mmCIF file of C-alpha atoms in Angstrom:
data_model
loop_
_atom_site.group_PDB
_atom_site.id
_atom_site.type_symbol
_atom_site.label_atom_id
_atom_site.label_comp_id
_atom_site.label_asym_id
_atom_site.label_seq_id
_atom_site.Cartn_x
_atom_site.Cartn_y
_atom_site.Cartn_z
ATOM 1 C CA MET C 1 32.746 -60.826 53.503
ATOM 2 C CA PRO C 2 35.710 -60.674 55.909
ATOM 3 C CA ILE C 3 37.986 -57.710 55.576
ATOM 4 C CA ASN C 4 41.619 -58.428 54.824
ATOM 5 C CA LEU C 5 43.080 -56.062 57.399
ATOM 6 C CA ARG C 6 46.652 -56.942 56.565
ATOM 7 C CA GLY C 7 46.122 -56.279 52.856
ATOM 8 C CA LEU C 8 44.287 -53.048 53.624
ATOM 9 C CA ALA C 9 47.095 -51.888 55.891
ATOM 10 C CA ILE C 10 49.693 -52.643 53.239
ATOM 11 C CA SER C 11 47.700 -50.769 50.592
ATOM 12 C CA LEU C 12 47.322 -47.720 52.833
ATOM 13 C CA PHE C 13 51.010 -47.806 53.671
ATOM 14 C CA LEU C 14 51.966 -47.927 49.988
ATOM 15 C CA MET C 15 49.588 -45.048 49.231
ATOM 16 C CA LEU C 16 51.182 -42.957 51.969
ATOM 17 C CA VAL C 17 54.687 -43.794 50.762
ATOM 18 C CA SER C 18 53.702 -42.884 47.211
ATOM 19 C CA ALA C 19 52.135 -39.602 48.298
ATOM 20 C CA PHE C 20 55.139 -38.719 50.432
ATOM 21 C CA SER C 21 57.551 -39.585 47.638
ATOM 22 C CA ALA C 22 55.656 -37.469 45.119
ATOM 23 C CA HIS C 23 55.568 -34.530 47.541
ATOM 24 C CA ALA C 24 59.224 -34.885 48.435
ATOM 25 C CA ALA C 25 60.309 -35.233 44.783
ATOM 26 C CA THR C 26 58.922 -31.841 43.750
ATOM 27 C CA SER C 27 60.653 -29.364 46.030
ATOM 28 C CA CYS C 28 60.701 -25.622 45.298
ATOM 29 C CA GLY C 29 61.075 -22.597 47.514
ATOM 30 C CA ASP C 30 59.574 -23.081 50.958
ATOM 31 C CA ASN C 31 57.201 -25.823 49.699
ATOM 32 C CA SER C 32 54.242 -23.938 51.163
ATOM 33 C CA GLY C 33 51.853 -24.946 48.406
ATOM 34 C CA LYS C 34 50.611 -21.349 48.411
ATOM 35 C CA PRO C 35 51.053 -19.203 45.275
ATOM 36 C CA ALA C 36 53.221 -16.106 45.526
ATOM 37 C CA THR C 37 51.102 -12.962 45.180
ATOM 38 C CA GLY C 38 53.471 -10.060 45.819
ATOM 39 C CA GLU C 39 55.183 -7.704 43.409
ATOM 40 C CA PRO C 40 56.958 -9.711 40.678
ATOM 41 C CA ILE C 41 60.746 -9.954 40.525
ATOM 42 C CA ILE C 42 61.815 -9.544 36.907
ATOM 43 C CA ILE C 43 64.378 -12.067 35.667
ATOM 44 C CA GLY C 44 65.362 -12.234 32.007
ATOM 45 C CA ALA C 45 66.946 -14.762 29.682
ATOM 46 C CA ILE C 46 68.092 -14.954 26.065
ATOM 47 C CA THR C 47 68.219 -18.215 24.151
ATOM 48 C CA GLY C 48 68.723 -19.438 20.588
ATOM 49 C CA LYS C 49 65.430 -21.180 19.851
ATOM 50 C CA THR C 50 65.080 -20.671 16.102
ATOM 51 C CA GLY C 51 68.101 -21.175 13.841
ATOM 52 C CA PRO C 52 70.323 -24.149 12.923
ATOM 53 C CA ASP C 53 69.106 -25.966 16.050
ATOM 54 C CA ASP C 54 66.726 -25.366 18.964
ATOM 55 C CA PHE C 55 68.987 -24.382 21.849
ATOM 56 C CA SER C 56 66.273 -23.358 24.303
ATOM 57 C CA ASN C 57 66.163 -26.371 26.631
ATOM 58 C CA SER C 58 67.924 -24.516 29.442
ATOM 59 C CA THR C 59 65.327 -21.746 29.599
ATOM 60 C CA LYS C 60 62.476 -24.275 29.417
ATOM 61 C CA ALA C 61 63.813 -25.978 32.538
ATOM 62 C CA ALA C 62 64.469 -22.689 34.323
ATOM 63 C CA LYS C 63 60.904 -21.600 33.581
ATOM 64 C CA ALA C 64 59.559 -24.877 34.962
ATOM 65 C CA TYR C 65 61.493 -24.334 38.191
ATOM 66 C CA PHE C 66 60.401 -20.712 38.541
ATOM 67 C CA ASP C 67 56.769 -21.792 37.962
ATOM 68 C CA CYS C 68 57.213 -24.368 40.718
ATOM 69 C CA LEU C 69 58.795 -21.733 42.942
ATOM 70 C CA ASN C 70 55.919 -19.322 42.310
ATOM 71 C CA ALA C 71 53.411 -22.036 43.234
ATOM 72 C CA ASN C 72 55.212 -22.477 46.556
ATOM 73 C CA GLY C 73 55.566 -18.994 47.936
ATOM 74 C CA GLY C 74 58.052 -17.521 45.468
ATOM 75 C CA ILE C 75 60.885 -15.455 46.932
ATOM 76 C CA LYS C 76 59.454 -14.757 50.384
ATOM 77 C CA GLY C 77 56.043 -14.062 48.880
ATOM 78 C CA ARG C 78 57.180 -12.392 45.654
ATOM 79 C CA PRO C 79 56.774 -14.318 42.385
ATOM 80 C CA VAL C 80 59.434 -14.456 39.695
ATOM 81 C CA LYS C 81 58.361 -13.027 36.338
ATOM 82 C CA TYR C 82 60.624 -14.895 33.931
ATOM 83 C CA LEU C 83 60.974 -13.242 30.516
ATOM 84 C CA VAL C 84 62.634 -15.352 27.811
ATOM 85 C CA GLU C 85 63.611 -13.984 24.403
ATOM 86 C CA ASP C 86 64.795 -15.797 21.250
ATOM 87 C CA ASP C 87 67.918 -14.340 19.594
ATOM 88 C CA GLN C 88 67.440 -16.528 16.482
ATOM 89 C CA TRP C 89 71.208 -17.194 16.497
ATOM 90 C CA ASN C 90 71.688 -13.557 15.421
ATOM 91 C CA PRO C 91 74.104 -11.327 17.413
ATOM 92 C CA GLU C 92 72.302 -8.107 16.424
ATOM 93 C CA ILE C 93 68.980 -9.467 17.631
ATOM 94 C CA ALA C 94 70.663 -10.719 20.806
ATOM 95 C CA ALA C 95 71.933 -7.204 21.546
ATOM 96 C CA GLN C 96 68.501 -5.686 20.970
ATOM 97 C CA LEU C 97 66.872 -8.229 23.270
ATOM 98 C CA ALA C 98 69.411 -7.640 26.038
ATOM 99 C CA ALA C 99 68.666 -3.905 25.930
ATOM 100 C CA LYS C 100 64.946 -4.664 26.072
ATOM 101 C CA LEU C 101 65.217 -6.966 29.096
ATOM 102 C CA VAL C 102 67.760 -4.917 31.028
ATOM 103 C CA ASN C 103 66.757 -1.332 30.193
ATOM 104 C CA ASP C 104 63.057 -1.590 29.440
ATOM 105 C CA GLU C 105 61.890 -4.525 31.584
ATOM 106 C CA LYS C 106 64.306 -3.667 34.435
ATOM 107 C CA ALA C 107 65.449 -7.252 35.020
ATOM 108 C CA VAL C 108 67.429 -7.693 38.239
ATOM 109 C CA LEU C 109 69.234 -10.837 36.961
ATOM 110 C CA MET C 110 69.634 -12.830 33.770
ATOM 111 C CA VAL C 111 69.210 -16.558 34.430
ATOM 112 C CA GLY C 112 69.347 -19.687 32.271
ATOM 113 C CA ASN C 113 70.717 -18.047 29.113
ATOM 114 C CA SER C 114 71.653 -20.535 26.389
ATOM 115 C CA SER C 115 72.943 -19.232 23.081
ATOM 116 C CA TYR C 116 75.751 -19.509 20.571
ATOM 117 C CA VAL C 117 75.866 -15.765 19.963
ATOM 118 C CA GLU C 118 74.567 -13.695 22.865
ATOM 119 C CA CYS C 119 77.621 -13.883 25.129
ATOM 120 C CA GLY C 120 79.811 -12.176 22.564
ATOM 121 C CA ALA C 121 77.124 -9.660 21.712
ATOM 122 C CA ASN C 122 76.226 -8.712 25.284
ATOM 123 C CA ALA C 123 79.068 -9.394 27.742
ATOM 124 C CA ASP C 124 80.275 -5.774 27.782
ATOM 125 C CA PHE C 125 76.710 -4.465 27.956
ATOM 126 C CA TYR C 126 75.949 -6.601 31.017
ATOM 127 C CA LYS C 127 79.041 -5.293 32.786
ATOM 128 C CA LYS C 128 78.191 -1.658 32.003
ATOM 129 C CA SER C 129 74.605 -2.238 33.143
ATOM 130 C CA GLY C 130 75.678 -3.818 36.434
ATOM 131 C CA ILE C 131 73.651 -6.977 35.892
ATOM 132 C CA LEU C 132 74.890 -10.531 36.460
ATOM 133 C CA VAL C 133 74.138 -13.540 34.286
ATOM 134 C CA VAL C 134 73.812 -17.019 35.804
ATOM 135 C CA ALA C 135 73.715 -18.746 32.441
ATOM 136 C CA GLY C 136 72.506 -22.257 31.846
ATOM 137 C CA VAL C 137 74.525 -23.085 28.760
ATOM 138 C CA GLY C 138 77.578 -21.065 27.820
ATOM 139 C CA VAL C 139 78.995 -21.854 24.386
ATOM 140 C CA PRO C 140 81.534 -19.357 22.974
ATOM 141 C CA ARG C 141 84.669 -18.277 24.760
ATOM 142 C CA GLU C 142 83.093 -14.974 25.831
ATOM 143 C CA CYS C 143 80.707 -16.871 28.131
ATOM 144 C CA TYR C 144 83.686 -17.968 30.241
ATOM 145 C CA PHE C 145 85.874 -14.876 29.953
ATOM 146 C CA ALA C 146 83.429 -12.177 31.096
ATOM 147 C CA GLU C 147 83.316 -10.597 34.538
ATOM 148 C CA ASN C 148 79.515 -10.604 34.869
ATOM 149 C CA TYR C 149 78.750 -13.909 33.122
ATOM 150 C CA ALA C 150 78.907 -17.282 34.919
ATOM 151 C CA PRO C 151 77.464 -20.435 33.284
ATOM 152 C CA THR C 152 76.474 -23.563 35.163
ATOM 153 C CA ASN C 153 77.704 -25.852 32.381
ATOM 154 C CA ALA C 154 81.332 -26.690 31.683
ATOM 155 C CA GLY C 155 81.284 -25.412 28.117
ATOM 156 C CA PRO C 156 82.274 -27.033 24.810
ATOM 157 C CA ARG C 157 86.021 -26.656 25.230
ATOM 158 C CA VAL C 158 86.219 -28.042 28.772
ATOM 159 C CA SER C 159 83.749 -30.775 27.860
ATOM 160 C CA MET C 160 85.614 -31.767 24.679
ATOM 161 C CA LEU C 161 88.863 -31.913 26.602
ATOM 162 C CA GLY C 162 87.181 -34.023 29.259
ATOM 163 C CA ALA C 163 86.299 -36.457 26.465
ATOM 164 C CA MET C 164 89.817 -36.225 25.031
ATOM 165 C CA GLY C 165 91.360 -36.908 28.415
ATOM 166 C CA TYR C 166 89.254 -40.063 28.675
ATOM 167 C CA ALA C 167 90.343 -41.129 25.173
ATOM 168 C CA LEU C 168 93.987 -40.750 26.152
ATOM 169 C CA ASP C 169 93.715 -42.422 29.559
ATOM 170 C CA LYS C 170 91.225 -45.208 28.865
ATOM 171 C CA LEU C 171 91.141 -45.756 25.094
ATOM 172 C CA ASN C 172 94.890 -45.427 24.452
ATOM 173 C CA ALA C 173 94.289 -42.875 21.702
ATOM 174 C CA LYS C 174 97.378 -41.482 19.972
ATOM 175 C CA SER C 175 95.733 -39.431 17.204
ATOM 176 C CA VAL C 176 92.561 -37.354 16.956
ATOM 177 C CA VAL C 177 90.517 -35.208 14.599
ATOM 178 C CA CYS C 178 88.474 -32.486 16.274
ATOM 179 C CA ILE C 179 85.281 -31.358 14.478
ATOM 180 C CA GLY C 180 83.694 -28.101 15.625
ATOM 181 C CA PRO C 181 81.283 -25.480 14.291
ATOM 182 C CA ASN C 182 82.631 -22.635 12.200
ATOM 183 C CA ILE C 183 81.288 -20.088 14.687
ATOM 184 C CA PRO C 184 83.606 -17.374 16.079
ATOM 185 C CA ASN C 185 85.136 -18.314 19.424
ATOM 186 C CA VAL C 186 83.305 -21.653 19.498
ATOM 187 C CA GLY C 187 84.767 -24.259 17.158
ATOM 188 C CA THR C 188 88.252 -22.785 16.927
ATOM 189 C CA TRP C 189 88.445 -22.145 20.667
ATOM 190 C CA SER C 190 87.300 -25.674 21.512
ATOM 191 C CA CYS C 191 89.465 -27.502 18.989
ATOM 192 C CA ASP C 192 92.443 -25.295 19.832
ATOM 193 C CA GLY C 193 92.205 -26.779 23.316
ATOM 194 C CA VAL C 194 92.496 -30.270 21.856
ATOM 195 C CA MET C 195 95.468 -29.106 19.764
ATOM 196 C CA LEU C 196 97.163 -27.616 22.849
ATOM 197 C CA LEU C 197 96.630 -30.806 24.836
ATOM 198 C CA ALA C 198 97.997 -32.790 21.877
ATOM 199 C CA LYS C 199 101.151 -30.698 21.907
ATOM 200 C CA GLU C 200 101.594 -31.220 25.658
ATOM 201 C CA LYS C 201 100.955 -34.982 25.487
ATOM 202 C CA GLY C 202 102.634 -35.657 22.166
ATOM 203 C CA PHE C 203 99.790 -37.088 20.084
ATOM 204 C CA ALA C 204 98.736 -36.204 16.524
ATOM 205 C CA ALA C 205 95.762 -33.863 16.093
ATOM 206 C CA GLN C 206 93.853 -32.085 13.324
ATOM 207 C CA THR C 207 90.913 -29.663 13.276
ATOM 208 C CA ILE C 208 87.920 -29.440 10.934
ATOM 209 C CA LEU C 209 85.475 -26.553 11.255
ATOM 210 C CA MET C 210 82.062 -26.905 9.603
ATOM 211 C CA ASP C 211 79.007 -24.753 8.959
ATOM 212 C CA PRO C 212 76.363 -26.323 11.241
ATOM 213 C CA GLY C 213 73.547 -25.094 9.008
ATOM 214 C CA SER C 214 74.596 -26.323 5.574
ATOM 215 C CA ALA C 215 77.555 -28.726 5.703
ATOM 216 C CA ASP C 216 77.541 -32.073 3.865
ATOM 217 C CA ALA C 217 77.847 -34.671 6.643
ATOM 218 C CA THR C 218 79.388 -37.362 4.444
ATOM 219 C CA SER C 219 82.113 -35.125 3.027
ATOM 220 C CA ILE C 220 82.999 -33.848 6.514
ATOM 221 C CA ILE C 221 83.259 -37.383 7.876
ATOM 222 C CA LEU C 222 85.352 -38.623 4.954
ATOM 223 C CA GLN C 223 87.691 -35.659 5.390
ATOM 224 C CA ALA C 224 88.044 -36.435 9.102
ATOM 225 C CA ALA C 225 88.680 -40.130 8.468
ATOM 226 C CA SER C 226 91.272 -39.555 5.738
ATOM 227 C CA SER C 227 94.137 -39.303 8.240
ATOM 228 C CA LYS C 228 92.989 -42.556 9.929
ATOM 229 C CA PRO C 229 92.785 -41.133 13.471
ATOM 230 C CA ASP C 230 92.233 -43.322 16.518
ATOM 231 C CA VAL C 231 89.375 -41.065 17.643
ATOM 232 C CA ILE C 232 87.165 -38.279 16.279
ATOM 233 C CA VAL C 233 85.889 -35.770 18.835
ATOM 234 C CA LEU C 234 82.744 -33.755 18.084
ATOM 235 C CA GLY C 235 81.948 -30.368 19.551
ATOM 236 C CA LEU C 236 78.536 -29.860 17.942
ATOM 237 C CA SER C 237 74.903 -29.678 18.997
ATOM 238 C CA LYS C 238 72.899 -32.909 19.020
ATOM 239 C CA GLY C 239 71.031 -31.938 15.851
ATOM 240 C CA VAL C 240 74.311 -31.620 13.961
ATOM 241 C CA ALA C 241 76.238 -34.480 15.588
ATOM 242 C CA VAL C 242 73.670 -37.213 14.870
ATOM 243 C CA PRO C 243 73.776 -36.763 11.050
ATOM 244 C CA LEU C 244 77.575 -36.989 11.215
ATOM 245 C CA LEU C 245 77.339 -40.271 13.104
ATOM 246 C CA THR C 246 74.808 -41.579 10.588
ATOM 247 C CA ALA C 247 77.153 -40.688 7.737
ATOM 248 C CA ALA C 248 80.074 -42.315 9.546
ATOM 249 C CA GLU C 249 78.162 -45.568 9.993
ATOM 250 C CA GLU C 250 77.160 -45.571 6.326
ATOM 251 C CA GLN C 251 80.878 -45.483 5.527
ATOM 252 C CA GLY C 252 81.629 -48.253 8.038
ATOM 253 C CA LEU C 253 83.787 -45.905 10.110
ATOM 254 C CA ASN C 254 82.102 -46.929 13.364
ATOM 255 C CA GLN C 255 84.029 -50.181 12.984
ATOM 256 C CA THR C 256 87.462 -48.581 12.767
ATOM 257 C CA ILE C 257 87.311 -45.224 14.608
ATOM 258 C CA THR C 258 86.008 -44.427 18.079
ATOM 259 C CA PHE C 259 83.859 -41.297 18.224
ATOM 260 C CA LEU C 260 83.515 -39.041 21.248
ATOM 261 C CA SER C 261 81.570 -35.857 21.883
ATOM 262 C CA ALA C 262 81.196 -32.902 24.167
ATOM 263 C CA ALA C 263 78.111 -32.963 26.396
ATOM 264 C CA SER C 264 75.961 -31.373 23.678
ATOM 265 C CA ALA C 265 75.200 -34.890 22.373
ATOM 266 C CA TYR C 266 74.279 -36.247 25.813
ATOM 267 C CA ASP C 267 70.541 -36.674 25.322
ATOM 268 C CA LEU C 268 68.431 -39.714 26.260
ATOM 269 C CA SER C 269 67.161 -40.044 22.681
ATOM 270 C CA VAL C 270 70.581 -40.259 21.041
ATOM 271 C CA PRO C 271 71.528 -43.930 21.732
ATOM 272 C CA THR C 272 68.222 -45.110 20.266
ATOM 273 C CA THR C 273 68.470 -42.697 17.340
ATOM 274 C CA ILE C 274 71.968 -43.773 16.285
ATOM 275 C CA GLY C 275 71.251 -47.459 16.894
ATOM 276 C CA SER C 276 73.144 -50.547 17.985
ATOM 277 C CA GLY C 277 75.946 -49.974 15.477
ATOM 278 C CA TRP C 278 77.369 -47.486 17.952
ATOM 279 C CA ASP C 279 77.226 -49.686 21.045
ATOM 280 C CA GLY C 280 80.513 -49.226 22.877
ATOM 281 C CA LYS C 281 81.806 -46.951 20.105
ATOM 282 C CA PHE C 282 80.334 -43.521 20.845
ATOM 283 C CA TYR C 283 81.313 -41.782 24.084
ATOM 284 C CA VAL C 284 79.996 -38.495 25.444
ATOM 285 C CA ASN C 285 81.212 -36.192 28.139
ATOM 286 C CA MET C 286 78.701 -35.449 30.898
ATOM 287 C CA GLU C 287 78.822 -31.943 32.326
ATOM 288 C CA PHE C 288 76.339 -33.065 34.996
ATOM 289 C CA ASN C 289 75.036 -36.227 36.619
ATOM 290 C CA ASP C 290 73.450 -39.149 34.786
ATOM 291 C CA LEU C 291 70.092 -37.979 33.416
ATOM 292 C CA ASN C 292 68.393 -40.890 35.170
ATOM 293 C CA ALA C 293 70.370 -40.657 38.424
ATOM 294 C CA GLN C 294 68.295 -41.691 41.458
ATOM 295 C CA THR C 295 69.662 -38.809 43.526
ATOM 296 C CA PRO C 296 67.507 -36.176 45.295
ATOM 297 C CA ASP C 297 68.244 -33.124 43.131
ATOM 298 C CA ASN C 298 68.217 -35.022 39.864
ATOM 299 C CA GLN C 299 64.893 -36.627 40.729
ATOM 300 C CA ASN C 300 63.565 -33.220 41.787
ATOM 301 C CA TRP C 301 64.600 -31.772 38.415
ATOM 302 C CA LEU C 302 62.704 -34.531 36.601
ATOM 303 C CA ALA C 303 59.661 -34.112 38.857
ATOM 304 C CA VAL C 304 59.631 -30.355 38.299
ATOM 305 C CA MET C 305 59.848 -30.879 34.537
ATOM 306 C CA ASP C 306 56.967 -33.375 34.663
ATOM 307 C CA GLN C 307 54.700 -31.177 36.791
ATOM 308 C CA TYR C 308 55.550 -27.673 35.575
ATOM 309 C CA GLY C 309 57.190 -28.143 32.167
ATOM 310 C CA GLN C 310 55.804 -29.439 28.901
ATOM 311 C CA LYS C 311 55.904 -33.100 27.886
ATOM 312 C CA SER C 312 57.822 -32.000 24.797
ATOM 313 C CA ASP C 313 60.525 -30.251 26.851
ATOM 314 C CA PRO C 314 63.708 -32.359 26.575
ATOM 315 C CA ARG C 315 65.108 -33.953 29.712
ATOM 316 C CA ASP C 316 68.716 -33.437 28.696
ATOM 317 C CA THR C 317 71.972 -32.029 30.010
ATOM 318 C CA PHE C 318 71.006 -28.491 28.987
ATOM 319 C CA ALA C 319 67.744 -28.786 30.924
ATOM 320 C CA GLN C 320 69.774 -29.803 33.972
ATOM 321 C CA ALA C 321 71.818 -26.634 33.426
ATOM 322 C CA GLY C 322 68.755 -24.395 33.374
ATOM 323 C CA TYR C 323 67.317 -26.032 36.480
ATOM 324 C CA LEU C 324 70.588 -25.429 38.328
ATOM 325 C CA ALA C 325 70.767 -21.805 37.174
ATOM 326 C CA ALA C 326 67.270 -21.187 38.537
ATOM 327 C CA ARG C 327 68.148 -22.906 41.813
ATOM 328 C CA ILE C 328 71.268 -20.746 42.187
ATOM 329 C CA ALA C 329 69.252 -17.578 41.550
ATOM 330 C CA GLU C 330 66.669 -18.733 44.096
ATOM 331 C CA LYS C 331 69.355 -19.357 46.722
ATOM 332 C CA ALA C 332 70.842 -15.904 46.169
ATOM 333 C CA LEU C 333 67.518 -14.047 46.231
ATOM 334 C CA MET C 334 66.303 -15.887 49.337
ATOM 335 C CA THR C 335 69.096 -14.221 51.325
ATOM 336 C CA LEU C 336 67.632 -10.775 50.631
ATOM 337 C CA ASP C 337 64.949 -8.630 52.236
ATOM 338 C CA PRO C 338 62.012 -9.129 49.822
ATOM 339 C CA ALA C 339 61.284 -5.393 49.994
ATOM 340 C CA ASN C 340 64.809 -4.594 48.839
ATOM 341 C CA ILE C 341 65.416 -6.808 45.807
ATOM 342 C CA ASN C 342 66.917 -4.851 42.963
ATOM 343 C CA ARG C 343 69.728 -5.272 40.476
ATOM 344 C CA GLU C 344 72.390 -4.143 42.929
ATOM 345 C CA THR C 345 71.295 -6.364 45.821
ATOM 346 C CA ALA C 346 70.619 -9.341 43.541
ATOM 347 C CA SER C 347 74.058 -9.040 41.966
ATOM 348 C CA ALA C 348 75.736 -8.848 45.370
ATOM 349 C CA ALA C 349 73.838 -11.966 46.495
ATOM 350 C CA VAL C 350 74.946 -13.963 43.449
ATOM 351 C CA ARG C 351 78.552 -12.826 43.897
ATOM 352 C CA GLY C 352 78.376 -14.171 47.433
ATOM 353 C CA ILE C 353 77.639 -17.744 46.364
ATOM 354 C CA LYS C 354 80.751 -19.760 47.151
ATOM 355 C CA ASP C 355 79.609 -23.325 47.777
ATOM 356 C CA PHE C 356 76.407 -24.264 45.947
ATOM 357 C CA LYS C 357 76.163 -28.037 46.220
ATOM 358 C CA SER C 358 73.973 -30.327 44.173
ATOM 359 C CA ASP C 359 74.192 -34.004 43.299
ATOM 360 C CA ILE C 360 73.801 -32.908 39.671
ATOM 361 C CA PHE C 361 77.199 -31.175 39.826
ATOM 362 C CA CYS C 362 80.429 -33.101 40.255
ATOM 363 C CA ALA C 363 81.815 -30.289 42.423
ATOM 364 C CA PRO C 364 80.309 -27.277 44.238
ATOM 365 C CA TRP C 365 79.448 -24.284 42.044
ATOM 366 C CA TYR C 366 80.663 -20.823 42.943
ATOM 367 C CA PHE C 367 80.493 -17.417 41.286
ATOM 368 C CA GLY C 368 84.054 -16.315 41.981
ATOM 369 C CA ASP C 369 83.647 -12.760 43.255
ATOM 370 C CA GLY C 370 86.189 -10.384 41.759
ATOM 371 C CA GLN C 371 87.340 -12.845 39.112
ATOM 372 C CA PRO C 372 87.628 -11.654 35.503
ATOM 373 C CA ARG C 373 86.223 -14.946 34.209
ATOM 374 C CA HIS C 374 84.159 -17.911 35.397
ATOM 375 C CA ASN C 375 84.287 -21.668 34.774
ATOM 376 C CA ALA C 376 83.265 -23.237 38.088
ATOM 377 C CA ASN C 377 81.993 -26.413 36.418
ATOM 378 C CA SER C 378 85.121 -28.098 35.077
ATOM 379 C CA THR C 379 84.900 -31.582 36.597
ATOM 380 C CA THR C 380 82.940 -34.071 34.505
ATOM 381 C CA ARG C 381 81.992 -37.708 33.845
ATOM 382 C CA MET C 382 81.857 -39.907 30.722
ATOM 383 C CA ALA C 383 79.201 -42.228 29.287
ATOM 384 C CA VAL C 384 79.020 -44.622 26.333
ATOM 385 C CA SER C 385 76.097 -45.573 24.106
ATOM 386 C CA GLU C 386 75.066 -49.149 24.818
ATOM 387 C CA GLY C 387 71.807 -51.049 24.256
ATOM 388 C CA GLY C 388 69.802 -47.938 23.412
ATOM 389 C CA LYS C 389 70.896 -46.174 26.595
ATOM 390 C CA TRP C 390 73.815 -44.298 28.072
ATOM 391 C CA LYS C 391 76.100 -46.235 30.391
ATOM 392 C CA VAL C 392 78.213 -44.135 32.767
ATOM 393 C CA VAL C 393 81.830 -45.313 32.470
ATOM 394 C CA SER C 394 83.814 -42.904 34.644
ATOM 395 C CA ASP C 395 83.706 -41.111 37.947
ATOM 396 C CA CYS C 396 84.059 -37.337 38.175
ATOM 397 C CA ALA C 397 87.414 -36.175 36.818
ATOM 398 C CA PRO C 398 88.876 -32.680 36.313
ATOM 399 C CA SER C 399 89.098 -31.592 32.683
ATOM 400 C CA PRO C 400 92.728 -31.585 31.463
ATOM 401 C CA ASP C 401 92.218 -28.268 29.662
ATOM 402 C CA PRO C 402 95.511 -26.334 29.990
ATOM 403 C CA GLU C 403 93.524 -23.077 29.893
ATOM 404 C CA LEU C 404 92.048 -23.809 33.334
ATOM 405 C CA LYS C 405 95.292 -23.059 35.208
ATOM 406 C CA ASP C 406 93.992 -19.700 36.450
ATOM 407 C CA VAL C 407 90.712 -21.270 37.569
ATOM 408 C CA ARG C 408 92.534 -23.991 39.489
ATOM 409 C CA ALA C 409 94.792 -21.379 41.101
ATOM 410 C CA PHE C 410 91.780 -19.340 42.251
ATOM 411 C CA GLU C 411 90.043 -22.427 43.639
ATOM 412 C CA LYS C 412 93.142 -23.320 45.610
ATOM 413 C CA SER C 413 93.544 -19.805 47.010
ATOM 414 C CA ALA C 414 89.841 -19.626 47.917
ATOM 415 C CA GLY C 415 89.817 -23.086 49.512
ATOM 416 C CA ILE C 416 87.350 -24.451 46.969
ATOM 417 C CA ASN C 417 87.562 -28.169 46.269
#
């Protein structure tokens, strides 16, 4: 039987392309393919896994990246030992866990933290202990107003105001109701930003704070709709926001009011879950790039999750945040002598990061050495639910949060774009 040389050549070429693509997509450390075998570098993290909602996606992604890093030489031969603890949405437990990781386990950095309560419980402790936190998902105000705490995400307030800015500029909104969680320095702080922007721009605004663990979704939605606002902006986790949208559709409010959300609802499952009744009527802010973006870092994140994470680990905006936090920690630690990695040297290396670029970010991330607070990620995109998917509807735009004036001033003085 004659051999089809042309077909064989094409098949071999496609196999090589596929192999190269798979290798290139999963990139960690020095890509040596050799496991790190030296003395472990202890890195800690605290997350809110059990409670009103599972908030641990950031640490799952960070762990996947560190596992990939360890399989490819680690930090110049030293593996990362990543210790993750669950604060159960309890500030007292969060404080106990921080003491355990910092004092007992001797962590040199905290990376990928994602919690509603641990920033407030531990910010002062981290400063006194001389340890820096490159958080994945900051939520309360304390996450953005602490000297030693720098999240990779924009945060609920900046993200909500990014959504509100879009509603004003593109949807011609003139009135809004802001719904946030009744959690100290979370819901009030976020919705206060919407109220402040409303005062500056001259549109009507109201705030509703709800208990994310026990609120009646229908009563909350009817209360919000009673003033007949043009838009309702949500600042709640996905697990709380979806029931509110379901209740709103049951009342027919998706036909008369446009709903928007902070990035906490930006999850690939949401458009399918809420259904076609929300096509073109539910917008979310994106703290990072499109979850399906065909860009190198975003594809690497997905490849790392597929190879080193669990199938059940969400591929959402918070997972992007944890991946980025781990990458930032890696970049900082790679600048150090592997024999001299400790809390002091690791902290100095993180403080020195001024221009961390990734196609997942809209703008370069920086720590902001010497700054009393950190909010490097404050430029975001928007997407709308359409046909069971998210459709990106805006380019990167700075959040109009009035509280960012000091951040913008620092960026200008430091030459950061």
